[in-house]
Amino acid sequence: MSRIPRNIKPHRLIKFLEKPGFVKGKGRGSHVRLTHPDGRWTQVAVHPGP
């Protein structure tokens, strides 16, 4: 997988990860956990930023 720029907006990153099959799961506070059917998972921080 290619490297993702650090200045990408969280909601855009989540949309990008949903295309290959990641699904939004439980979130806690300002973080969203995305899981893939094959067992992989990642967390995205959804903080308000500049």
Short mmCIF file of C-alpha atoms in Angstrom, two decimals:
data_model
loop_
_atom_site.label_atom_id
_atom_site.label_comp_id
_atom_site.label_asym_id
_atom_site.label_seq_id
_atom_site.Cartn_x
_atom_site.Cartn_y
_atom_site.Cartn_z
CA MET A 1 0.00 0.00 0.00
CA SER A 2 1.30 3.47 -0.82
CA ARG A 3 2.12 6.02 1.85
CA ILE A 4 -0.69 8.42 2.68
CA PRO A 5 0.10 12.14 3.04
CA ARG A 6 -0.05 13.40 6.63
CA ASN A 7 -2.15 16.44 5.70
CA ILE A 8 -5.18 14.44 4.49
CA LYS A 9 -8.47 15.16 6.26
CA PRO A 10 -9.69 12.30 8.52
CA HIS A 11 -13.04 11.89 6.77
CA ARG A 12 -11.32 11.67 3.40
CA LEU A 13 -8.91 9.05 4.77
CA ILE A 14 -11.82 6.99 6.11
CA LYS A 15 -13.52 7.12 2.69
CA PHE A 16 -10.23 6.05 1.07
CA LEU A 17 -9.91 3.05 3.43
CA GLU A 18 -13.52 1.97 2.89
CA LYS A 19 -12.91 1.42 -0.85
CA PRO A 20 -10.68 -1.67 -0.37
CA GLY A 21 -13.10 -3.15 2.17
CA PHE A 22 -12.45 -1.56 5.56
CA VAL A 23 -15.62 -1.03 7.61
CA LYS A 24 -16.17 1.53 10.36
CA GLY A 25 -16.42 -0.21 13.67
CA LYS A 26 -16.48 0.95 17.21
CA GLY A 27 -15.05 4.32 17.99
CA ARG A 28 -13.98 5.81 21.24
CA GLY A 29 -13.83 9.53 21.75
CA SER A 30 -12.20 11.14 18.76
CA HIS A 31 -10.92 7.91 17.18
CA VAL A 32 -12.60 5.63 14.64
CA ARG A 33 -11.56 1.99 14.26
CA LEU A 34 -11.81 0.44 10.81
CA THR A 35 -11.67 -3.32 10.38
CA HIS A 36 -11.17 -5.46 7.30
CA PRO A 37 -12.82 -8.87 6.83
CA ASP A 38 -9.38 -10.55 6.75
CA GLY A 39 -8.62 -9.36 10.30
CA ARG A 40 -6.57 -6.23 9.65
CA TRP A 41 -7.58 -3.06 11.46
CA THR A 42 -6.49 0.53 11.83
CA GLN A 43 -7.47 3.58 13.84
CA VAL A 44 -8.01 7.09 12.52
CA ALA A 45 -7.91 10.11 14.81
CA VAL A 46 -10.75 12.48 13.99
CA HIS A 47 -9.59 15.61 15.79
CA PRO A 48 -10.55 19.14 14.84
CA GLY A 49 -7.50 20.74 13.35
CA PRO A 50 -6.20 23.89 11.73
#
